[in-house]
mmCIF file with all atom_site columns, C-alpha atoms in Angstrom:
data_model
loop_
_atom_site.group_PDB
_atom_site.id
_atom_site.type_symbol
_atom_site.label_atom_id
_atom_site.label_alt_id
_atom_site.label_comp_id
_atom_site.label_asym_id
_atom_site.label_entity_id
_atom_site.label_seq_id
_atom_site.pdbx_PDB_ins_code
_atom_site.Cartn_x
_atom_site.Cartn_y
_atom_site.Cartn_z
_atom_site.occupancy
_atom_site.B_iso_or_equiv
_atom_site.pdbx_formal_charge
_atom_site.auth_seq_id
_atom_site.auth_comp_id
_atom_site.auth_asym_id
_atom_site.auth_atom_id
_atom_site.pdbx_PDB_model_num
ATOM 1   C CA . MET V 1 1   ? 135.932 120.959 48.015 1.00 0.00 ? 1   MET V CA 1
ATOM 2   C CA . ASN V 1 2   ? 132.459 121.217 46.580 1.00 0.00 ? 2   ASN V CA 1
ATOM 3   C CA . GLN V 1 3   ? 129.597 119.755 48.672 1.00 0.00 ? 3   GLN V CA 1
ATOM 4   C CA . LEU V 1 4   ? 128.901 117.428 45.757 1.00 0.00 ? 4   LEU V CA 1
ATOM 5   C CA . HIS V 1 5   ? 131.314 114.591 45.121 1.00 0.00 ? 5   HIS V CA 1
ATOM 6   C CA . GLN V 1 6   ? 132.077 114.130 48.827 1.00 0.00 ? 6   GLN V CA 1
ATOM 7   C CA . GLN V 1 7   ? 132.078 110.685 50.373 1.00 0.00 ? 7   GLN V CA 1
ATOM 8   C CA . SER V 1 8   ? 128.795 109.942 52.121 1.00 0.00 ? 8   SER V CA 1
ATOM 9   C CA . LEU V 1 9   ? 128.474 109.139 55.795 1.00 0.00 ? 9   LEU V CA 1
ATOM 10  C CA . TYR V 1 10  ? 125.721 106.692 54.903 1.00 0.00 ? 10  TYR V CA 1
ATOM 11  C CA . GLN V 1 11  ? 125.813 103.137 53.609 1.00 0.00 ? 11  GLN V CA 1
ATOM 12  C CA . LYS V 1 12  ? 123.189 100.751 52.367 1.00 0.00 ? 12  LYS V CA 1
ATOM 13  C CA . GLY V 1 13  ? 121.236 99.349  55.324 1.00 0.00 ? 13  GLY V CA 1
ATOM 14  C CA . ASP V 1 14  ? 121.905 102.236 57.746 1.00 0.00 ? 14  ASP V CA 1
ATOM 15  C CA . TRP V 1 15  ? 118.933 103.324 59.869 1.00 0.00 ? 15  TRP V CA 1
ATOM 16  C CA . VAL V 1 16  ? 118.118 106.994 59.385 1.00 0.00 ? 16  VAL V CA 1
ATOM 17  C CA . LYS V 1 17  ? 115.562 109.658 60.235 1.00 0.00 ? 17  LYS V CA 1
ATOM 18  C CA . GLY V 1 18  ? 114.970 113.120 58.877 1.00 0.00 ? 18  GLY V CA 1
ATOM 19  C CA . LYS V 1 19  ? 112.846 115.012 56.386 1.00 0.00 ? 19  LYS V CA 1
ATOM 20  C CA . SER V 1 20  ? 111.875 114.331 52.810 1.00 0.00 ? 20  SER V CA 1
ATOM 21  C CA . VAL V 1 21  ? 112.102 117.015 50.134 1.00 0.00 ? 21  VAL V CA 1
ATOM 22  C CA . HIS V 1 22  ? 108.402 117.636 50.917 1.00 0.00 ? 22  HIS V CA 1
ATOM 23  C CA . ASP V 1 23  ? 109.198 118.223 54.636 1.00 0.00 ? 23  ASP V CA 1
ATOM 24  C CA . GLU V 1 24  ? 107.629 114.929 55.739 1.00 0.00 ? 24  GLU V CA 1
ATOM 25  C CA . LEU V 1 25  ? 109.179 113.405 58.847 1.00 0.00 ? 25  LEU V CA 1
ATOM 26  C CA . ILE V 1 26  ? 110.597 110.030 57.836 1.00 0.00 ? 26  ILE V CA 1
ATOM 27  C CA . HIS V 1 27  ? 112.232 107.041 59.491 1.00 0.00 ? 27  HIS V CA 1
ATOM 28  C CA . GLY V 1 28  ? 113.658 104.102 57.586 1.00 0.00 ? 28  GLY V CA 1
ATOM 29  C CA . TYR V 1 29  ? 116.791 102.558 56.142 1.00 0.00 ? 29  TYR V CA 1
ATOM 30  C CA . VAL V 1 30  ? 119.153 103.475 53.330 1.00 0.00 ? 30  VAL V CA 1
ATOM 31  C CA . GLU V 1 31  ? 118.673 101.655 50.037 1.00 0.00 ? 31  GLU V CA 1
ATOM 32  C CA . SER V 1 32  ? 121.279 103.591 48.044 1.00 0.00 ? 32  SER V CA 1
ATOM 33  C CA . VAL V 1 33  ? 123.459 106.697 48.111 1.00 0.00 ? 33  VAL V CA 1
ATOM 34  C CA . ASN V 1 34  ? 124.249 109.063 45.252 1.00 0.00 ? 34  ASN V CA 1
ATOM 35  C CA . ASN V 1 35  ? 127.393 110.953 46.272 1.00 0.00 ? 35  ASN V CA 1
ATOM 36  C CA . TYR V 1 36  ? 127.491 112.829 42.977 1.00 0.00 ? 36  TYR V CA 1
ATOM 37  C CA . LEU V 1 37  ? 124.124 114.524 43.626 1.00 0.00 ? 37  LEU V CA 1
ATOM 38  C CA . GLY V 1 38  ? 124.308 114.403 47.424 1.00 0.00 ? 38  GLY V CA 1
ATOM 39  C CA . THR V 1 39  ? 121.080 112.410 47.637 1.00 0.00 ? 39  THR V CA 1
ATOM 40  C CA . ILE V 1 40  ? 120.022 109.285 49.423 1.00 0.00 ? 40  ILE V CA 1
ATOM 41  C CA . LYS V 1 41  ? 117.240 106.767 48.756 1.00 0.00 ? 41  LYS V CA 1
ATOM 42  C CA . ILE V 1 42  ? 115.412 105.595 51.859 1.00 0.00 ? 42  ILE V CA 1
ATOM 43  C CA . PHE V 1 43  ? 112.845 102.855 52.339 1.00 0.00 ? 43  PHE V CA 1
ATOM 44  C CA . VAL V 1 44  ? 110.324 104.555 54.629 1.00 0.00 ? 44  VAL V CA 1
ATOM 45  C CA . LEU V 1 45  ? 109.002 102.580 57.603 1.00 0.00 ? 45  LEU V CA 1
ATOM 46  C CA . GLU V 1 46  ? 107.391 105.498 59.450 1.00 0.00 ? 46  GLU V CA 1
ATOM 47  C CA . CYS V 1 47  ? 106.202 108.866 58.186 1.00 0.00 ? 47  CYS V CA 1
ATOM 48  C CA . ASP V 1 48  ? 103.743 111.590 59.130 1.00 0.00 ? 48  ASP V CA 1
ATOM 49  C CA . ASN V 1 49  ? 102.246 111.068 55.654 1.00 0.00 ? 49  ASN V CA 1
ATOM 50  C CA . PRO V 1 50  ? 100.763 107.528 55.651 1.00 0.00 ? 50  PRO V CA 1
ATOM 51  C CA . GLU V 1 51  ? 100.948 107.363 51.840 1.00 0.00 ? 51  GLU V CA 1
ATOM 52  C CA . THR V 1 52  ? 104.755 107.484 52.008 1.00 0.00 ? 52  THR V CA 1
ATOM 53  C CA . VAL V 1 53  ? 105.094 104.479 54.356 1.00 0.00 ? 53  VAL V CA 1
ATOM 54  C CA . GLY V 1 54  ? 106.382 101.400 52.534 1.00 0.00 ? 54  GLY V CA 1
ATOM 55  C CA . LYS V 1 55  ? 107.813 103.394 49.640 1.00 0.00 ? 55  LYS V CA 1
ATOM 56  C CA . THR V 1 56  ? 111.332 104.347 48.640 1.00 0.00 ? 56  THR V CA 1
ATOM 57  C CA . ILE V 1 57  ? 111.922 108.077 48.522 1.00 0.00 ? 57  ILE V CA 1
ATOM 58  C CA . GLU V 1 58  ? 114.932 110.171 47.556 1.00 0.00 ? 58  GLU V CA 1
ATOM 59  C CA . THR V 1 59  ? 116.028 113.179 49.584 1.00 0.00 ? 59  THR V CA 1
ATOM 60  C CA . PHE V 1 60  ? 119.191 115.164 50.223 1.00 0.00 ? 60  PHE V CA 1
ATOM 61  C CA . GLN V 1 61  ? 121.781 113.693 52.565 1.00 0.00 ? 61  GLN V CA 1
ATOM 62  C CA . ASN V 1 62  ? 121.947 116.893 54.623 1.00 0.00 ? 62  ASN V CA 1
ATOM 63  C CA . ARG V 1 63  ? 118.261 116.414 55.590 1.00 0.00 ? 63  ARG V CA 1
ATOM 64  C CA . ILE V 1 64  ? 118.964 113.029 57.182 1.00 0.00 ? 64  ILE V CA 1
ATOM 65  C CA . ALA V 1 65  ? 120.581 111.880 60.432 1.00 0.00 ? 65  ALA V CA 1
ATOM 66  C CA . GLN V 1 66  ? 121.881 108.405 61.137 1.00 0.00 ? 66  GLN V CA 1
ATOM 67  C CA . LEU V 1 67  ? 120.310 106.381 63.937 1.00 0.00 ? 67  LEU V CA 1
ATOM 68  C CA . GLU V 1 68  ? 122.199 103.972 66.120 1.00 0.00 ? 68  GLU V CA 1
ATOM 69  C CA . GLU V 1 69  ? 121.239 100.402 65.414 1.00 0.00 ? 69  GLU V CA 1
ATOM 70  C CA . PRO V 1 70  ? 118.951 99.084  68.111 1.00 0.00 ? 70  PRO V CA 1
ATOM 71  C CA . ASP V 1 71  ? 120.304 96.317  70.313 1.00 0.00 ? 71  ASP V CA 1
ATOM 72  C CA . PHE V 1 72  ? 117.613 93.742  69.613 1.00 0.00 ? 72  PHE V CA 1
ATOM 73  C CA . GLU V 1 73  ? 119.267 91.229  71.922 1.00 0.00 ? 73  GLU V CA 1
ATOM 74  C CA . LYS V 1 74  ? 118.181 93.476  74.807 1.00 0.00 ? 74  LYS V CA 1
ATOM 75  C CA . ASP V 1 75  ? 114.551 93.741  73.628 1.00 0.00 ? 75  ASP V CA 1
ATOM 76  C CA . GLU V 1 76  ? 112.282 91.120  75.194 1.00 0.00 ? 76  GLU V CA 1
ATOM 77  C CA . SER V 1 77  ? 109.397 91.567  72.738 1.00 0.00 ? 77  SER V CA 1
ATOM 78  C CA . TYR V 1 78  ? 111.766 91.204  69.782 1.00 0.00 ? 78  TYR V CA 1
ATOM 79  C CA . LEU V 1 79  ? 113.186 87.971  71.239 1.00 0.00 ? 79  LEU V CA 1
ATOM 80  C CA . LEU V 1 80  ? 109.670 86.640  71.865 1.00 0.00 ? 80  LEU V CA 1
ATOM 81  C CA . ASN V 1 81  ? 108.763 87.294  68.225 1.00 0.00 ? 81  ASN V CA 1
ATOM 82  C CA . LEU V 1 82  ? 111.896 85.501  67.042 1.00 0.00 ? 82  LEU V CA 1
ATOM 83  C CA . ILE V 1 83  ? 111.113 82.570  69.332 1.00 0.00 ? 83  ILE V CA 1
ATOM 84  C CA . GLU V 1 84  ? 107.701 82.368  67.703 1.00 0.00 ? 84  GLU V CA 1
ATOM 85  C CA . VAL V 1 85  ? 109.328 82.297  64.261 1.00 0.00 ? 85  VAL V CA 1
ATOM 86  C CA . SER V 1 86  ? 111.721 79.564  65.399 1.00 0.00 ? 86  SER V CA 1
ATOM 87  C CA . LEU V 1 87  ? 108.739 77.483  66.540 1.00 0.00 ? 87  LEU V CA 1
ATOM 88  C CA . ILE V 1 88  ? 106.919 78.004  63.245 1.00 0.00 ? 88  ILE V CA 1
ATOM 89  C CA . THR V 1 89  ? 110.026 76.972  61.295 1.00 0.00 ? 89  THR V CA 1
ATOM 90  C CA . LYS V 1 90  ? 110.696 74.108  63.737 1.00 0.00 ? 90  LYS V CA 1
ATOM 91  C CA . ASP V 1 91  ? 114.303 75.246  64.207 1.00 0.00 ? 91  ASP V CA 1
ATOM 92  C CA . LYS V 1 92  ? 115.132 73.680  67.563 1.00 0.00 ? 92  LYS V CA 1
ATOM 93  C CA . GLU V 1 93  ? 118.728 74.967  67.713 1.00 0.00 ? 93  GLU V CA 1
ATOM 94  C CA . TRP V 1 94  ? 117.662 78.559  67.052 1.00 0.00 ? 94  TRP V CA 1
ATOM 95  C CA . PHE V 1 95  ? 114.809 78.199  69.557 1.00 0.00 ? 95  PHE V CA 1
ATOM 96  C CA . MET V 1 96  ? 117.228 77.054  72.254 1.00 0.00 ? 96  MET V CA 1
ATOM 97  C CA . GLU V 1 97  ? 119.636 79.908  71.497 1.00 0.00 ? 97  GLU V CA 1
ATOM 98  C CA . LEU V 1 98  ? 116.857 82.515  71.620 1.00 0.00 ? 98  LEU V CA 1
ATOM 99  C CA . SER V 1 99  ? 115.390 81.028  74.800 1.00 0.00 ? 99  SER V CA 1
ATOM 100 C CA . ASP V 1 100 ? 118.794 81.257  76.478 1.00 0.00 ? 100 ASP V CA 1
ATOM 101 C CA . GLN V 1 101 ? 119.100 84.912  75.435 1.00 0.00 ? 101 GLN V CA 1
ATOM 102 C CA . LEU V 1 102 ? 115.613 85.654  76.759 1.00 0.00 ? 102 LEU V CA 1
ATOM 103 C CA . ASN V 1 103 ? 116.313 83.934  80.095 1.00 0.00 ? 103 ASN V CA 1
ATOM 104 C CA . GLN V 1 104 ? 119.589 85.818  80.450 1.00 0.00 ? 104 GLN V CA 1
ATOM 105 C CA . LEU V 1 105 ? 117.839 89.116  79.688 1.00 0.00 ? 105 LEU V CA 1
ATOM 106 C CA . ARG V 1 106 ? 115.111 88.398  82.233 1.00 0.00 ? 106 ARG V CA 1
ATOM 107 C CA . ASN V 1 107 ? 117.670 87.417  84.886 1.00 0.00 ? 107 ASN V CA 1
ATOM 108 C CA . GLU V 1 108 ? 119.599 90.659  84.307 1.00 0.00 ? 108 GLU V CA 1
ATOM 109 C CA . SER V 1 109 ? 116.452 92.743  84.711 1.00 0.00 ? 109 SER V CA 1
ATOM 110 C CA . GLU V 1 110 ? 115.551 90.982  87.976 1.00 0.00 ? 110 GLU V CA 1
ATOM 111 C CA . GLU V 1 111 ? 118.875 91.794  89.631 1.00 0.00 ? 111 GLU V CA 1
ATOM 112 C CA . VAL V 1 112 ? 118.411 94.274  92.455 1.00 0.00 ? 112 VAL V CA 1
ATOM 113 C CA . ILE V 1 113 ? 120.542 97.381  92.251 1.00 0.00 ? 113 ILE V CA 1
ATOM 114 C CA . PRO V 1 114 ? 121.495 98.716  95.705 1.00 0.00 ? 114 PRO V CA 1
ATOM 115 C CA . CYS V 1 115 ? 120.593 102.335 96.428 1.00 0.00 ? 115 CYS V CA 1
#
């Protein structure tokens, strides 16, 4: 089967990294996929060309690799930022849920692992 017209491995919202058609290193998420042309549109969050950051670019799917989604529930700084948002929005239920997650994460990291 021709390389074109194949089903893509990527879906809208997937986190990806790779190179643009101009050989810029990019990191972002998929906005759309064109299986007919074998291209992918990516919203760029990080790039070695600062002018590309914050823009949507189109490149070939074979220049991109999928990233595993980060486990934000295991990231203390991410939870602290969400707690701040919950305080700003005065969402007590969400605040309590996030605080519990943060406490659980901190307790897990304090556990001593025997050598």
